[in-house]
Amino acid sequence: MAVITYMGEFTKIKLRPMVLNFLCYSIGISMLYVPASALVILPQNIHLKISGDYAISGWRVLSMTNLLPGILSVLILLPMPESPKYYLSVQKTQEALDVLEMCCRYNKGKNVTLKSLGIESVTQSNLRRDSLLPDKNFFRRVWNDTKPLLQGNNARYMLLVIGIMFFMFATGAVLTVWMPRVIKMTEESEESMILCDVLKASGARNTSTVISKCHLATSNLLACIYHGGACLAGFMLISVLLICLNRKPILVGFSVLSTLSGFMLNLVIRDELVIAAFVLLVVPTLCSMRLTLTVIIDVVATHLRSKAVALAMMFGRFGVLVGSIFVGYTLNCCCLVTFNVYVAGMAITILLIFFLPEN
């Protein structure tokens, strides 16, 4: 999440939503990369004995494959400079000037300097003027750094974004886990019925069936690939929409689509429509999360941005916890209640989005 705020501070305000959404393409690509890697590696039945019971299996090779992007990201981030806006926010003017000098040479050529462009100093509005030494007590320091986010306009926007992130995570991240199973169960269903009836019929069929815990069918992996492709397409659609719209109507539109799709799960019975409704309930929320965070990045002061994004994400993850427990306890006994509560949650999200700033 810190990458979003970092990139935002190198980006022109007008272009920030589009650039940060473009950054999110990597999420869709990763959602394709992981199941595609599994689809290639797992069928190879790799088993290289090392010592005793320890062997390099396909699962271990897959884990190492999934580590590669993280290792590469560390190598890419190491030579990158700190944000000049952050340096200015902590009164490190010379360091900010040095970074801008580097950016100037990178963009304009090695022979161009800030001085040759008539720039000898740099500042930004609304800088912190406090010169107090940081508090040595860790917990008091954390509270003092967080307190400004809960005051004035910051508190209003933080509460709005926290609420939106809670419901989006509870919907997108929790129900995503069910997508491969929903696709598989609808394919196995012998007759057309609404999703809750499909789940009930599938549960009745599988009560006496014992499946290996390590069993991962090709259809499950293909479902994950389709899901990743849908998310990538969603991010691309947002990029196109941002050309002519600002982010607020896009967030409203995606949330309305998710709400209506969730409601349609009460009605549609054709297998293709059940899958489409489930996908359109989940994917728009996943694609809207980062766009929502750009609101916080724009309205909160530079030195508070990373904290604000981290706090919003923390409550989003809390939404995953609550949503997972809710689905676990209600899906078998009252399936229709489960999905309609999610519909109600997305309806609340639409209402919260209306209170976000226009620009």
Coordinates of C-alpha atoms in Angstrom, one line a residue:
M1 CA 0.0 0.0 0.0
A2 CA 2.9 2.4 0.6
V3 CA 3.7 2.1 -3.1
I4 CA 0.5 3.8 -3.9
T5 CA 1.3 6.9 -1.8
Y6 CA 4.9 6.9 -3.0
M7 CA 3.8 6.9 -6.6
G8 CA 1.1 9.5 -5.9
E9 CA 3.7 11.9 -4.7
F10 CA 5.6 11.8 -8.0
T11 CA 2.4 12.3 -10.0
K12 CA 0.6 15.5 -11.1
I13 CA -2.6 15.8 -9.1
K14 CA -4.9 15.9 -12.2
L15 CA -3.3 12.6 -13.5
R16 CA -3.0 10.9 -10.1
P17 CA -6.2 8.7 -10.2
M18 CA -5.3 7.5 -13.7
V19 CA -1.7 6.8 -12.9
L20 CA -2.5 4.9 -9.6
N21 CA -5.2 2.9 -11.4
F22 CA -2.6 2.0 -14.0
L23 CA -0.4 0.8 -11.2
C24 CA -3.2 -1.5 -10.2
Y25 CA -2.9 -3.4 -13.5
S26 CA -0.2 -5.4 -11.7
I27 CA -2.9 -6.8 -9.3
G28 CA -4.8 -8.2 -12.3
I29 CA -1.6 -9.5 -13.8
S30 CA -0.6 -11.2 -10.5
M31 CA -4.1 -12.8 -10.3
L32 CA -3.3 -14.3 -13.7
Y33 CA 0.3 -15.2 -12.9
V34 CA -0.3 -17.3 -9.7
P35 CA -2.9 -19.8 -11.1
A36 CA -1.2 -19.9 -14.5
S37 CA 2.1 -20.9 -12.8
A38 CA 0.2 -23.6 -10.9
L39 CA -1.4 -24.8 -14.1
V40 CA 2.1 -25.3 -15.6
I41 CA 4.0 -26.6 -12.6
L42 CA 1.6 -28.8 -10.6
P43 CA 0.8 -31.3 -13.4
Q44 CA 4.6 -32.0 -13.7
N45 CA 4.5 -34.2 -10.6
I46 CA 7.9 -32.8 -9.4
H47 CA 9.5 -34.8 -6.5
L48 CA 13.2 -34.4 -6.0
K49 CA 14.3 -36.2 -2.8
I50 CA 16.8 -34.1 -0.7
S51 CA 17.1 -35.8 2.6
G52 CA 14.9 -38.2 4.6
D53 CA 11.3 -37.3 4.1
Y54 CA 12.2 -33.8 2.7
A55 CA 11.7 -33.4 -1.0
I56 CA 11.3 -30.6 -3.5
S57 CA 7.7 -31.0 -4.7
G58 CA 5.6 -29.1 -7.2
W59 CA 4.1 -27.1 -4.3
R60 CA 7.5 -26.0 -3.1
V61 CA 8.6 -25.0 -6.7
L62 CA 5.3 -23.1 -7.0
S63 CA 5.9 -21.3 -3.7
M64 CA 9.4 -20.2 -4.9
T65 CA 7.9 -19.1 -8.2
N66 CA 5.4 -16.9 -6.3
L67 CA 8.4 -15.4 -4.3
L68 CA 10.1 -14.1 -7.5
P69 CA 8.0 -10.9 -8.0
G70 CA 8.6 -10.0 -4.3
I71 CA 12.4 -10.5 -4.7
L72 CA 12.4 -8.5 -7.9
S73 CA 10.4 -5.7 -6.3
V74 CA 13.0 -5.3 -3.5
L75 CA 15.8 -5.0 -6.1
I76 CA 13.7 -2.4 -8.1
L77 CA 12.9 -0.3 -5.0
L78 CA 16.4 -0.2 -3.5
P79 CA 17.8 2.4 -6.0
M80 CA 14.6 4.5 -6.1
P81 CA 14.7 7.9 -4.3
E82 CA 12.5 9.1 -1.4
S83 CA 9.6 11.3 -2.4
P84 CA 10.6 15.0 -2.5
K85 CA 7.2 15.9 -1.1
Y86 CA 7.9 13.7 1.9
Y87 CA 11.3 15.3 2.4
L88 CA 9.7 18.7 2.3
S89 CA 7.0 17.6 4.8
V90 CA 9.7 16.7 7.3
Q91 CA 11.8 19.9 6.7
K92 CA 14.5 18.2 4.6
T93 CA 14.7 20.8 1.8
Q94 CA 18.1 20.0 0.5
E95 CA 17.3 16.3 0.2
A96 CA 14.1 17.2 -1.7
L97 CA 16.1 19.5 -4.0
D98 CA 18.6 16.7 -4.7
V99 CA 15.8 14.3 -5.7
L100 CA 14.2 16.9 -7.9
E101 CA 17.6 17.5 -9.5
M102 CA 17.9 13.7 -10.3
C103 CA 14.3 13.7 -11.7
C104 CA 15.2 16.8 -13.8
R105 CA 18.2 15.1 -15.4
Y106 CA 16.2 11.9 -16.0
N107 CA 13.4 13.8 -17.8
K108 CA 15.3 16.6 -19.5
G109 CA 18.7 15.2 -20.2
K110 CA 22.0 15.0 -18.4
N111 CA 23.1 18.5 -19.2
V112 CA 19.9 20.1 -17.8
T113 CA 19.8 21.2 -14.1
L114 CA 17.2 22.9 -12.0
K115 CA 19.4 26.0 -11.9
S116 CA 19.5 26.2 -15.7
L117 CA 15.7 26.2 -15.6
G118 CA 15.7 29.1 -13.1
I119 CA 14.8 27.0 -10.0
E120 CA 17.0 27.5 -7.0
S121 CA 14.7 26.6 -4.1
V122 CA 11.6 24.5 -3.6
T123 CA 8.7 24.5 -1.2
Q124 CA 5.1 23.4 -1.0
S125 CA 2.0 24.8 0.7
N126 CA 0.6 23.7 4.1
L127 CA 4.0 22.5 5.4
R128 CA 4.3 21.4 9.0
R129 CA 6.0 24.0 11.0
D130 CA 6.6 22.0 14.1
S131 CA 10.3 21.7 15.1
L132 CA 9.7 19.6 18.2
L133 CA 11.8 16.5 18.7
P134 CA 9.9 13.3 18.3
D135 CA 8.5 11.7 21.5
K136 CA 10.7 8.9 22.7
N137 CA 7.7 6.9 23.9
F138 CA 6.7 4.6 20.9
F139 CA 3.0 4.3 21.7
R140 CA 2.6 8.0 22.4
R141 CA 4.4 8.8 19.2
V142 CA 2.1 6.5 17.2
W143 CA -0.9 8.2 18.8
N144 CA 0.4 11.7 18.1
D145 CA 1.1 10.8 14.5
T146 CA -2.4 9.3 14.1
K147 CA -4.4 11.9 16.0
P148 CA -4.5 14.5 13.1
L149 CA -6.3 11.9 11.0
L150 CA -9.2 11.9 13.4
Q151 CA -9.6 15.7 13.5
G152 CA -11.4 18.2 11.3
N153 CA -12.0 17.4 7.7
N154 CA -9.5 14.6 7.9
A155 CA -11.8 12.7 10.3
R156 CA -14.8 13.1 8.0
Y157 CA -12.9 11.7 5.0
M158 CA -11.2 9.0 6.9
L159 CA -14.5 7.7 8.3
L160 CA -16.1 7.7 4.9
V161 CA -13.2 5.9 3.3
I162 CA -12.9 3.4 6.2
G163 CA -16.6 2.6 5.8
I164 CA -16.3 2.1 2.1
M165 CA -13.2 0.0 2.4
F166 CA -14.8 -2.2 5.1
F167 CA -17.7 -3.1 2.8
M168 CA -15.7 -3.4 -0.4
F169 CA -13.2 -5.7 1.3
A170 CA -15.9 -7.7 3.0
T171 CA -17.6 -8.3 -0.4
G172 CA -14.6 -8.5 -2.9
A173 CA -12.0 -10.3 -0.8
V174 CA -14.3 -12.7 1.0
L175 CA -16.6 -13.8 -1.8
T176 CA -13.6 -14.1 -4.2
V177 CA -12.6 -17.2 -2.3
W178 CA -15.9 -18.8 -3.3
M179 CA -15.7 -18.0 -7.0
P180 CA -13.9 -21.2 -8.2
R181 CA -16.4 -23.3 -6.2
V182 CA -19.4 -21.4 -7.5
I183 CA -18.2 -21.9 -11.1
K184 CA -17.5 -25.6 -10.4
M185 CA -20.9 -26.2 -8.7
T186 CA -22.9 -24.5 -11.4
E187 CA -21.1 -26.6 -14.1
E188 CA -22.0 -29.8 -12.1
S189 CA -25.6 -28.8 -11.5
E190 CA -28.0 -31.0 -13.5
E191 CA -30.7 -28.3 -13.7
S192 CA -31.0 -24.6 -13.7
M193 CA -31.6 -23.0 -10.3
I194 CA -30.7 -19.9 -8.3
L195 CA -27.3 -19.9 -6.6
C196 CA -28.4 -20.8 -3.1
D197 CA -30.2 -23.8 -4.5
V198 CA -27.1 -24.8 -6.4
L199 CA -25.0 -24.6 -3.1
K200 CA -27.6 -26.6 -1.3
A201 CA -27.7 -29.3 -4.0
S202 CA -24.0 -29.5 -4.2
G203 CA -23.7 -29.9 -0.4
A204 CA -26.1 -32.8 -0.6
R205 CA -24.2 -34.5 -3.4
N206 CA -20.8 -34.2 -1.7
T207 CA -21.7 -35.3 1.9
S208 CA -20.4 -38.9 1.2
T209 CA -17.6 -37.9 -1.1
V210 CA -14.1 -37.9 0.3
I211 CA -11.7 -35.6 -1.6
S212 CA -8.0 -35.3 -0.9
K213 CA -7.0 -32.1 0.8
C214 CA -4.3 -31.6 -1.8
H215 CA -6.6 -32.1 -4.8
L216 CA -6.7 -29.0 -7.0
A217 CA -8.6 -29.5 -10.2
T218 CA -7.7 -27.8 -13.5
S219 CA -11.2 -26.2 -13.5
N220 CA -10.4 -24.5 -10.2
L221 CA -7.2 -22.9 -11.7
L222 CA -9.0 -21.9 -14.9
A223 CA -11.7 -20.2 -12.8
C224 CA -9.0 -18.2 -11.0
I225 CA -7.5 -17.2 -14.3
Y226 CA -10.9 -16.1 -15.6
H227 CA -11.3 -14.1 -12.4
G228 CA -7.9 -12.4 -12.8
G229 CA -8.8 -11.6 -16.4
A230 CA -12.0 -10.0 -15.3
C231 CA -10.2 -7.9 -12.7
L232 CA -7.6 -6.8 -15.2
A233 CA -10.4 -5.8 -17.6
G234 CA -12.1 -3.9 -14.8
F235 CA -9.0 -1.8 -14.1
M236 CA -8.7 -1.2 -17.9
L237 CA -12.3 0.0 -18.0
I238 CA -11.6 2.4 -15.2
S239 CA -8.7 3.9 -17.1
V240 CA -10.9 4.5 -20.1
L241 CA -13.7 6.0 -17.9
L242 CA -11.2 8.3 -16.2
I243 CA -10.5 10.0 -19.5
C244 CA -14.0 11.6 -19.5
L245 CA -15.2 11.2 -15.8
N246 CA -13.8 11.9 -12.4
R247 CA -13.5 9.0 -9.9
K248 CA -16.7 9.7 -7.9
P249 CA -19.3 8.7 -10.7
I250 CA -17.0 5.7 -11.5
L251 CA -17.1 4.5 -7.9
V252 CA -20.9 5.0 -7.8
G253 CA -21.4 3.2 -11.1
F254 CA -19.2 0.2 -10.1
S255 CA -20.9 0.0 -6.7
V256 CA -24.4 0.1 -8.3
L257 CA -23.4 -2.6 -10.7
S258 CA -22.2 -4.8 -7.8
T259 CA -25.4 -4.2 -5.8
L260 CA -27.7 -5.0 -8.7
S261 CA -25.7 -8.1 -9.5
G262 CA -25.9 -9.3 -5.9
F263 CA -29.7 -8.8 -5.9
M264 CA -30.0 -10.7 -9.2
L265 CA -28.6 -13.8 -7.5
N266 CA -32.1 -14.1 -5.9
L267 CA -33.7 -14.4 -9.3
V268 CA -31.4 -15.7 -12.1
I269 CA -31.4 -19.5 -12.7
R270 CA -29.5 -20.0 -15.9
D271 CA -25.9 -21.2 -15.1
E272 CA -24.3 -18.5 -17.3
L273 CA -26.3 -15.8 -15.6
V274 CA -25.6 -17.1 -12.1
I275 CA -21.8 -17.0 -12.8
A276 CA -22.1 -13.6 -14.4
A277 CA -24.0 -12.1 -11.5
F278 CA -21.6 -13.5 -9.0
V279 CA -18.6 -12.2 -10.9
L280 CA -20.2 -8.7 -11.2
L281 CA -20.9 -8.7 -7.5
V282 CA -17.2 -9.4 -6.6
V283 CA -15.0 -7.8 -9.4
P284 CA -16.3 -4.2 -9.3
T285 CA -15.5 -3.9 -5.6
L286 CA -12.0 -5.3 -6.1
C287 CA -11.3 -2.8 -8.8
S288 CA -12.7 0.1 -6.8
M289 CA -10.7 -0.3 -3.6
R290 CA -7.5 1.4 -4.9
L291 CA -9.5 4.2 -6.6
T292 CA -11.1 4.9 -3.3
L293 CA -7.7 5.2 -1.6
T294 CA -6.7 7.9 -4.1
V295 CA -9.3 10.2 -2.4
I296 CA -7.4 9.9 0.9
I297 CA -4.1 10.5 -0.9
D298 CA -5.5 13.7 -2.4
V299 CA -7.1 15.2 0.7
V300 CA -4.7 14.3 3.5
A301 CA -1.4 16.1 4.0
T302 CA 1.8 14.5 2.6
H303 CA 3.3 13.4 6.0
L304 CA 0.0 11.7 6.9
R305 CA -0.8 9.9 3.6
S306 CA 0.9 6.6 4.3
K307 CA -0.6 6.4 7.7
A308 CA -4.1 7.3 6.3
V309 CA -3.9 4.6 3.6
A310 CA -2.6 2.0 6.1
L311 CA -5.4 2.8 8.6
A312 CA -8.0 2.5 5.8
M313 CA -6.5 -0.8 4.7
M314 CA -6.5 -2.1 8.3
F315 CA -10.2 -1.6 8.6
G316 CA -10.7 -3.1 5.2
R317 CA -8.9 -6.2 6.4
F318 CA -11.1 -6.2 9.5
G319 CA -14.0 -6.3 7.0
V320 CA -12.5 -9.5 5.6
L321 CA -12.4 -11.0 9.1
V322 CA -16.1 -10.0 9.8
G323 CA -17.2 -11.1 6.3
S324 CA -15.5 -14.5 6.5
I325 CA -17.0 -15.2 9.9
F326 CA -20.5 -14.1 8.6
V327 CA -20.3 -16.3 5.5
G328 CA -19.1 -19.3 7.5
Y329 CA -21.9 -19.1 10.0
T330 CA -24.8 -18.2 7.6
L331 CA -24.2 -19.7 4.2
N332 CA -25.5 -23.2 5.0
C333 CA -28.4 -22.3 7.2
C334 CA -29.7 -19.1 5.5
C335 CA -28.0 -18.6 2.1
L336 CA -30.4 -15.9 0.8
V337 CA -29.8 -13.9 4.0
T338 CA -26.0 -14.1 3.4
F339 CA -26.1 -12.6 -0.2
N340 CA -28.8 -10.0 0.6
V341 CA -26.8 -8.7 3.6
Y342 CA -23.9 -8.2 1.1
V343 CA -26.4 -6.4 -1.2
A344 CA -27.4 -4.1 1.7
G345 CA -23.7 -3.5 2.5
M346 CA -23.0 -2.4 -1.1
A347 CA -26.1 -0.1 -0.9
I348 CA -24.6 1.5 2.2
T349 CA -21.3 1.9 0.2
I350 CA -23.1 3.8 -2.5
L351 CA -24.5 6.2 0.1
L352 CA -21.1 6.8 1.6
I353 CA -19.5 7.5 -1.8
F354 CA -22.0 10.3 -2.4
F355 CA -20.4 12.2 0.5
L356 CA -16.9 12.0 -1.0
P357 CA -15.5 15.2 -2.6
E358 CA -16.1 15.7 -6.3
N359 CA -12.5 16.4 -7.1

